[in-house]
Amino acid sequence: MATFDNYTNRSAFYCKFNEEFKYILLPVSYAVVFLVGLGLNSTALYVIIRTKRWNPSTIYMFNLTMCDTLYILTLPFLIYYYADENDWPFSEPLCKIIRFLFYTNLYGSILFLSCISLHRFVGICYPVRSLNWVSARRARLVSVAVWGCVLLCQAPVLYFSRTKDVANERTCYDTTSPELFDDFLVYSSIVSVLLFALPFMVVMVCYGLMVRKLLESGWGSEGGAEGERGRLSAYRSKQKSVKMIIIVLATFMLCFLPFHLTRSLYYSFRYLRQMNPAQVSCSLLEASSVAYKVTRPLASANSCLDPILYFLAGQEVRRGITKKIKSASLKPKSMTLYLTTEL
Protein backbone atom coordinates (compact mmCIF):
# COMPACT_ATOMS: atom_id res chain seq x y z
CA MET A 1 0.00 0.00 0.00
CA ALA A 2 2.81 2.39 0.82
CA THR A 3 4.43 1.72 -2.53
CA PHE A 4 1.14 2.41 -4.35
CA ASP A 5 0.61 5.66 -2.46
CA ASN A 6 4.10 6.85 -3.24
CA TYR A 7 3.63 5.97 -6.88
CA THR A 8 0.35 7.85 -7.27
CA ASN A 9 1.70 10.87 -5.45
CA ARG A 10 4.72 11.00 -7.72
CA SER A 11 2.51 10.61 -10.79
CA ALA A 12 0.28 13.43 -9.70
CA PHE A 13 3.02 15.86 -8.91
CA TYR A 14 5.50 14.97 -11.68
CA CYS A 15 3.41 16.66 -14.36
CA LYS A 16 5.57 19.42 -15.77
CA PHE A 17 3.63 22.67 -16.08
CA ASN A 18 4.66 25.75 -18.00
CA GLU A 19 3.82 28.45 -15.45
CA GLU A 20 6.01 31.25 -16.71
CA PHE A 21 2.89 33.36 -17.33
CA LYS A 22 2.06 33.60 -13.63
CA TYR A 23 5.37 35.29 -12.86
CA ILE A 24 4.08 38.23 -14.89
CA LEU A 25 0.31 37.95 -14.41
CA LEU A 26 0.24 37.67 -10.63
CA PRO A 27 2.79 40.39 -9.71
CA VAL A 28 1.27 42.87 -12.17
CA SER A 29 -2.36 42.16 -11.21
CA TYR A 30 -1.61 42.16 -7.50
CA ALA A 31 0.28 45.45 -7.88
CA VAL A 32 -2.74 47.02 -9.60
CA VAL A 33 -5.08 45.70 -6.89
CA PHE A 34 -2.72 47.00 -4.21
CA LEU A 35 -2.51 50.53 -5.62
CA VAL A 36 -6.18 50.90 -6.57
CA GLY A 37 -7.55 49.00 -3.60
CA LEU A 38 -5.41 50.82 -1.05
CA GLY A 39 -6.53 54.20 -2.38
CA LEU A 40 -10.22 53.30 -2.51
CA ASN A 41 -10.35 51.52 0.83
CA SER A 42 -8.35 54.22 2.61
CA THR A 43 -10.77 56.83 1.30
CA ALA A 44 -13.76 54.71 2.30
CA LEU A 45 -12.36 54.18 5.81
CA TYR A 46 -11.70 57.90 6.20
CA VAL A 47 -15.25 58.80 5.17
CA ILE A 48 -16.83 56.07 7.32
CA ILE A 49 -14.87 57.02 10.43
CA ARG A 50 -15.96 60.66 10.07
CA THR A 51 -19.61 59.66 9.76
CA LYS A 52 -21.62 61.04 12.67
CA ARG A 53 -24.43 58.47 12.70
CA TRP A 54 -23.56 54.82 12.23
CA ASN A 55 -26.53 52.84 10.93
CA PRO A 56 -26.41 49.07 10.18
CA SER A 57 -25.18 49.63 6.62
CA THR A 58 -22.32 51.79 7.86
CA ILE A 59 -21.30 49.12 10.36
CA TYR A 60 -21.30 46.37 7.73
CA MET A 61 -19.37 48.52 5.26
CA PHE A 62 -16.79 49.42 7.91
CA ASN A 63 -16.14 45.74 8.61
CA LEU A 64 -16.05 44.94 4.90
CA THR A 65 -13.55 47.73 4.28
CA MET A 66 -11.36 46.65 7.21
CA CYS A 67 -11.38 43.12 5.85
CA ASP A 68 -10.23 44.32 2.43
CA THR A 69 -7.59 46.66 3.84
CA LEU A 70 -5.96 43.93 5.92
CA TYR A 71 -5.68 41.76 2.84
CA ILE A 72 -4.33 44.55 0.63
CA LEU A 73 -1.50 45.15 3.08
CA THR A 74 -0.30 41.57 2.51
CA LEU A 75 -0.04 41.94 -1.28
CA PRO A 76 3.51 43.38 -1.38
CA PHE A 77 4.77 40.05 0.02
CA LEU A 78 3.00 38.08 -2.73
CA ILE A 79 4.13 40.53 -5.41
CA TYR A 80 7.75 39.98 -4.39
CA TYR A 81 7.26 36.21 -4.10
CA TYR A 82 5.82 35.69 -7.59
CA ALA A 83 8.09 38.28 -9.21
CA ASP A 84 11.00 36.25 -7.81
CA GLU A 85 9.50 33.11 -9.42
CA ASN A 86 8.17 31.30 -6.34
CA ASP A 87 11.14 31.94 -4.08
CA TRP A 88 9.80 32.81 -0.60
CA PRO A 89 12.50 34.76 1.29
CA PHE A 90 10.48 35.06 4.50
CA SER A 91 9.67 32.70 7.34
CA GLU A 92 7.08 29.91 7.35
CA PRO A 93 4.89 31.68 9.98
CA LEU A 94 4.64 34.70 7.68
CA CYS A 95 3.66 32.38 4.80
CA LYS A 96 0.87 31.00 6.99
CA ILE A 97 -0.35 34.49 7.91
CA ILE A 98 -0.39 35.69 4.30
CA ARG A 99 -2.42 32.68 3.11
CA PHE A 100 -4.69 32.96 6.14
CA LEU A 101 -5.44 36.63 5.46
CA PHE A 102 -6.19 35.90 1.81
CA TYR A 103 -8.96 33.44 2.64
CA THR A 104 -10.17 35.50 5.60
CA ASN A 105 -10.64 38.47 3.26
CA LEU A 106 -12.28 36.31 0.62
CA TYR A 107 -14.92 34.77 2.84
CA GLY A 108 -15.25 37.80 5.10
CA SER A 109 -16.15 39.85 2.02
CA ILE A 110 -18.71 37.27 0.93
CA LEU A 111 -20.41 37.18 4.33
CA PHE A 112 -20.46 40.94 4.86
CA LEU A 113 -21.82 41.48 1.34
CA SER A 114 -24.49 38.95 2.25
CA CYS A 115 -25.28 40.91 5.43
CA ILE A 116 -25.62 44.12 3.42
CA SER A 117 -27.90 42.34 0.95
CA LEU A 118 -30.08 40.86 3.69
CA HIS A 119 -30.32 44.24 5.38
CA ARG A 120 -31.51 45.88 2.18
CA PHE A 121 -33.87 42.98 1.46
CA VAL A 122 -35.61 43.39 4.81
CA GLY A 123 -35.92 47.14 4.28
CA ILE A 124 -37.47 46.72 0.84
CA CYS A 125 -39.72 43.71 1.34
CA TYR A 126 -40.64 44.23 5.01
CA PRO A 127 -40.36 48.00 5.59
CA VAL A 128 -42.56 48.08 8.71
CA ARG A 129 -41.12 45.00 10.39
CA SER A 130 -37.60 46.16 9.61
CA LEU A 131 -38.05 48.98 12.13
CA ASN A 132 -37.99 46.36 14.88
CA TRP A 133 -35.65 43.85 13.23
CA VAL A 134 -32.85 46.17 12.16
CA SER A 135 -30.75 48.23 14.54
CA ALA A 136 -27.14 49.34 14.92
CA ARG A 137 -26.77 47.16 18.01
CA ARG A 138 -27.88 44.04 16.16
CA ALA A 139 -25.61 44.91 13.25
CA ARG A 140 -22.65 45.02 15.66
CA LEU A 141 -23.59 41.64 17.09
CA VAL A 142 -23.94 40.16 13.60
CA SER A 143 -20.55 41.61 12.61
CA VAL A 144 -18.89 40.03 15.64
CA ALA A 145 -20.54 36.71 14.74
CA VAL A 146 -19.31 36.98 11.15
CA TRP A 147 -15.73 37.64 12.24
CA GLY A 148 -15.89 34.75 14.68
CA CYS A 149 -17.25 32.40 12.01
CA VAL A 150 -14.64 33.40 9.43
CA LEU A 151 -11.70 33.23 11.83
CA LEU A 152 -12.83 29.85 13.15
CA CYS A 153 -13.37 28.38 9.68
CA GLN A 154 -10.05 29.72 8.36
CA ALA A 155 -7.96 28.71 11.38
CA PRO A 156 -7.02 25.35 9.72
CA VAL A 157 -5.26 27.34 6.97
CA LEU A 158 -2.60 28.16 9.56
CA TYR A 159 -1.99 24.42 9.83
CA PHE A 160 -2.21 23.50 6.15
CA SER A 161 -0.03 26.34 4.82
CA ARG A 162 3.56 25.19 4.62
CA THR A 163 6.89 26.09 3.10
CA LYS A 164 9.34 23.71 1.47
CA ASP A 165 13.00 24.21 0.68
CA VAL A 166 14.08 22.81 -2.70
CA ALA A 167 17.67 23.44 -3.77
CA ASN A 168 18.21 27.15 -3.12
CA GLU A 169 14.53 28.11 -3.26
CA ARG A 170 11.72 28.08 -0.71
CA THR A 171 8.12 27.50 -1.81
CA CYS A 172 5.16 28.95 0.09
CA TYR A 173 2.34 26.58 -0.82
CA ASP A 174 -0.90 28.16 -1.95
CA THR A 175 -2.75 25.01 -0.86
CA THR A 176 -0.66 22.71 1.31
CA SER A 177 2.15 20.20 1.10
CA PRO A 178 1.47 17.14 -1.14
CA GLU A 179 1.13 14.71 1.76
CA LEU A 180 -1.68 16.81 3.32
CA PHE A 181 -3.55 17.53 0.10
CA ASP A 182 -6.30 14.92 0.64
CA ASP A 183 -7.21 16.41 4.02
CA PHE A 184 -6.99 19.92 2.62
CA LEU A 185 -9.37 18.99 -0.20
CA VAL A 186 -12.04 17.87 2.28
CA TYR A 187 -11.58 21.01 4.37
CA SER A 188 -11.63 23.32 1.35
CA SER A 189 -14.78 21.71 -0.04
CA ILE A 190 -16.66 22.13 3.24
CA VAL A 191 -15.61 25.77 3.56
CA SER A 192 -16.60 26.50 -0.04
CA VAL A 193 -20.10 25.15 0.55
CA LEU A 194 -20.63 26.86 3.91
CA LEU A 195 -19.01 30.22 3.19
CA PHE A 196 -19.63 30.63 -0.54
CA ALA A 197 -22.35 28.40 -2.00
CA LEU A 198 -24.90 28.95 0.78
CA PRO A 199 -24.41 32.76 1.06
CA PHE A 200 -24.52 33.01 -2.75
CA MET A 201 -27.85 31.16 -2.83
CA VAL A 202 -29.23 33.41 -0.08
CA VAL A 203 -28.16 36.55 -1.95
CA MET A 204 -29.71 35.33 -5.20
CA VAL A 205 -33.02 34.51 -3.49
CA CYS A 206 -33.09 37.87 -1.70
CA TYR A 207 -32.37 39.78 -4.91
CA GLY A 208 -35.01 37.84 -6.79
CA LEU A 209 -37.61 38.78 -4.18
CA MET A 210 -36.36 42.38 -4.10
CA VAL A 211 -36.65 42.75 -7.87
CA ARG A 212 -40.19 41.36 -7.80
CA LYS A 213 -41.10 43.80 -5.03
CA LEU A 214 -39.54 46.78 -6.78
CA LEU A 215 -41.40 45.99 -10.01
CA GLU A 216 -44.77 46.19 -8.25
CA SER A 217 -46.64 49.22 -9.58
CA GLY A 218 -47.78 50.41 -6.16
CA TRP A 219 -44.46 49.96 -4.36
CA GLY A 220 -43.52 53.02 -2.29
CA SER A 221 -46.58 55.09 -3.24
CA GLU A 222 -48.11 57.32 -0.59
CA GLY A 223 -51.24 59.41 -0.65
CA GLY A 224 -52.24 62.72 0.89
CA ALA A 225 -50.19 65.87 1.16
CA GLU A 226 -46.98 63.85 1.58
CA GLY A 227 -47.65 61.77 -1.52
CA GLU A 228 -45.21 63.56 -3.81
CA ARG A 229 -42.46 63.49 -1.20
CA GLY A 230 -43.14 59.80 -0.55
CA ARG A 231 -42.92 58.95 -4.25
CA LEU A 232 -39.64 60.85 -4.55
CA SER A 233 -38.23 59.02 -1.54
CA ALA A 234 -39.39 55.69 -2.96
CA TYR A 235 -37.77 56.50 -6.31
CA ARG A 236 -34.44 57.29 -4.65
CA SER A 237 -34.64 54.13 -2.55
CA LYS A 238 -35.35 52.10 -5.67
CA GLN A 239 -32.32 53.65 -7.39
CA LYS A 240 -30.07 52.72 -4.47
CA SER A 241 -31.44 49.18 -4.39
CA VAL A 242 -30.92 48.64 -8.12
CA LYS A 243 -27.34 49.94 -7.93
CA MET A 244 -26.59 47.69 -4.97
CA ILE A 245 -28.03 44.64 -6.74
CA ILE A 246 -25.90 45.30 -9.83
CA ILE A 247 -22.66 45.90 -7.90
CA VAL A 248 -23.03 42.95 -5.52
CA LEU A 249 -24.02 40.53 -8.29
CA ALA A 250 -21.10 41.77 -10.40
CA THR A 251 -18.75 41.11 -7.47
CA PHE A 252 -20.07 37.58 -7.03
CA MET A 253 -20.13 36.77 -10.74
CA LEU A 254 -16.78 38.32 -11.68
CA CYS A 255 -14.70 37.73 -8.55
CA PHE A 256 -16.03 34.89 -6.42
CA LEU A 257 -17.78 32.49 -8.80
CA PRO A 258 -14.97 32.01 -11.38
CA PHE A 259 -12.42 31.55 -8.61
CA HIS A 260 -14.42 28.87 -6.81
CA LEU A 261 -15.37 27.02 -10.00
CA THR A 262 -11.83 26.84 -11.38
CA ARG A 263 -10.36 26.01 -8.00
CA SER A 264 -12.84 23.15 -7.52
CA LEU A 265 -12.00 21.77 -10.96
CA TYR A 266 -8.26 21.97 -10.35
CA TYR A 267 -8.48 20.34 -6.93
CA SER A 268 -10.76 17.60 -8.27
CA PHE A 269 -8.52 16.80 -11.25
CA ARG A 270 -5.45 16.84 -9.03
CA TYR A 271 -7.08 14.41 -6.59
CA LEU A 272 -8.30 12.10 -9.36
CA ARG A 273 -4.85 11.97 -10.95
CA GLN A 274 -3.34 11.21 -7.58
CA MET A 275 -5.75 8.28 -7.17
CA ASN A 276 -5.50 7.04 -10.76
CA PRO A 277 -3.18 8.83 -13.21
CA ALA A 278 -5.01 7.27 -16.16
CA GLN A 279 -8.18 9.23 -15.36
CA VAL A 280 -6.70 12.69 -15.78
CA SER A 281 -3.98 13.59 -18.26
CA CYS A 282 -1.25 16.08 -17.48
CA SER A 283 -2.60 18.42 -20.17
CA LEU A 284 -6.04 18.49 -18.55
CA LEU A 285 -4.53 19.04 -15.13
CA GLU A 286 -2.37 21.83 -16.50
CA ALA A 287 -5.36 23.51 -18.19
CA SER A 288 -7.30 23.50 -14.92
CA SER A 289 -4.26 24.85 -13.09
CA VAL A 290 -3.89 27.72 -15.56
CA ALA A 291 -7.60 28.59 -15.26
CA TYR A 292 -7.33 28.58 -11.48
CA LYS A 293 -4.31 30.87 -11.46
CA VAL A 294 -5.93 33.26 -13.93
CA THR A 295 -8.98 33.67 -11.68
CA ARG A 296 -6.97 34.28 -8.51
CA PRO A 297 -6.42 37.98 -9.36
CA LEU A 298 -10.17 38.22 -9.97
CA ALA A 299 -10.81 37.04 -6.42
CA SER A 300 -8.41 39.72 -5.18
CA ALA A 301 -10.15 42.38 -7.27
CA ASN A 302 -13.16 42.29 -4.93
CA SER A 303 -11.07 44.54 -2.68
CA CYS A 304 -11.42 47.22 -5.36
CA LEU A 305 -15.12 46.65 -6.07
CA ASP A 306 -16.31 46.72 -2.46
CA PRO A 307 -15.54 50.45 -1.89
CA ILE A 308 -17.39 51.23 -5.12
CA LEU A 309 -20.47 49.68 -3.53
CA TYR A 310 -20.11 52.12 -0.65
CA PHE A 311 -19.63 55.24 -2.75
CA LEU A 312 -22.13 54.54 -5.53
CA ALA A 313 -25.00 53.06 -3.55
CA GLY A 314 -25.69 56.17 -1.45
CA GLN A 315 -26.44 59.56 -2.92
CA GLU A 316 -25.83 61.25 0.45
CA VAL A 317 -22.29 59.93 0.49
CA ARG A 318 -21.52 61.56 -2.85
CA ARG A 319 -23.15 64.80 -1.75
CA GLY A 320 -21.08 64.81 1.42
CA ILE A 321 -17.83 64.26 -0.48
CA THR A 322 -18.72 67.00 -3.00
CA LYS A 323 -19.59 69.36 -0.16
CA LYS A 324 -16.27 68.61 1.52
CA ILE A 325 -14.30 69.32 -1.67
CA LYS A 326 -16.12 72.64 -2.17
CA SER A 327 -15.63 73.59 1.46
CA ALA A 328 -11.92 72.81 1.20
CA SER A 329 -11.50 75.38 -1.53
CA LEU A 330 -13.32 78.06 0.48
CA LYS A 331 -12.50 77.23 4.11
CA PRO A 332 -9.55 74.86 4.29
CA LYS A 333 -9.40 74.95 8.06
CA SER A 334 -13.11 74.86 8.82
CA MET A 335 -14.88 71.87 7.37
CA THR A 336 -17.71 69.73 8.64
CA LEU A 337 -18.84 66.66 6.76
CA TYR A 338 -22.27 65.20 7.42
CA LEU A 339 -22.90 61.86 5.83
CA THR A 340 -25.53 59.20 5.89
CA THR A 341 -24.53 55.92 4.44
CA GLU A 342 -27.77 53.98 4.25
CA LEU A 343 -27.50 51.67 1.25
Short mmCIF file of C-alpha atoms in Angstrom, two decimals, residues 66 79 84 154 161 166 195 199 209 217 253 260 281-282 286 293 302-303 331 343:
data_model
loop_
_atom_site.label_atom_id
_atom_site.label_comp_id
_atom_site.label_asym_id
_atom_site.label_seq_id
_atom_site.Cartn_x
_atom_site.Cartn_y
_atom_site.Cartn_z
CA MET A 66 -11.36 46.65 7.21
CA ILE A 79 4.13 40.53 -5.41
CA ASP A 84 11.00 36.25 -7.81
CA GLN A 154 -10.05 29.72 8.36
CA SER A 161 -0.03 26.34 4.82
CA VAL A 166 14.08 22.81 -2.70
CA LEU A 195 -19.01 30.22 3.19
CA PRO A 199 -24.41 32.76 1.06
CA LEU A 209 -37.61 38.78 -4.18
CA SER A 217 -46.64 49.22 -9.58
CA MET A 253 -20.13 36.77 -10.74
CA HIS A 260 -14.42 28.87 -6.81
CA SER A 281 -3.98 13.59 -18.26
CA CYS A 282 -1.25 16.08 -17.48
CA GLU A 286 -2.37 21.83 -16.50
CA LYS A 293 -4.31 30.87 -11.46
CA ASN A 302 -13.16 42.29 -4.93
CA SER A 303 -11.07 44.54 -2.68
CA LYS A 331 -12.50 77.23 4.11
CA LEU A 343 -27.50 51.67 1.25
#
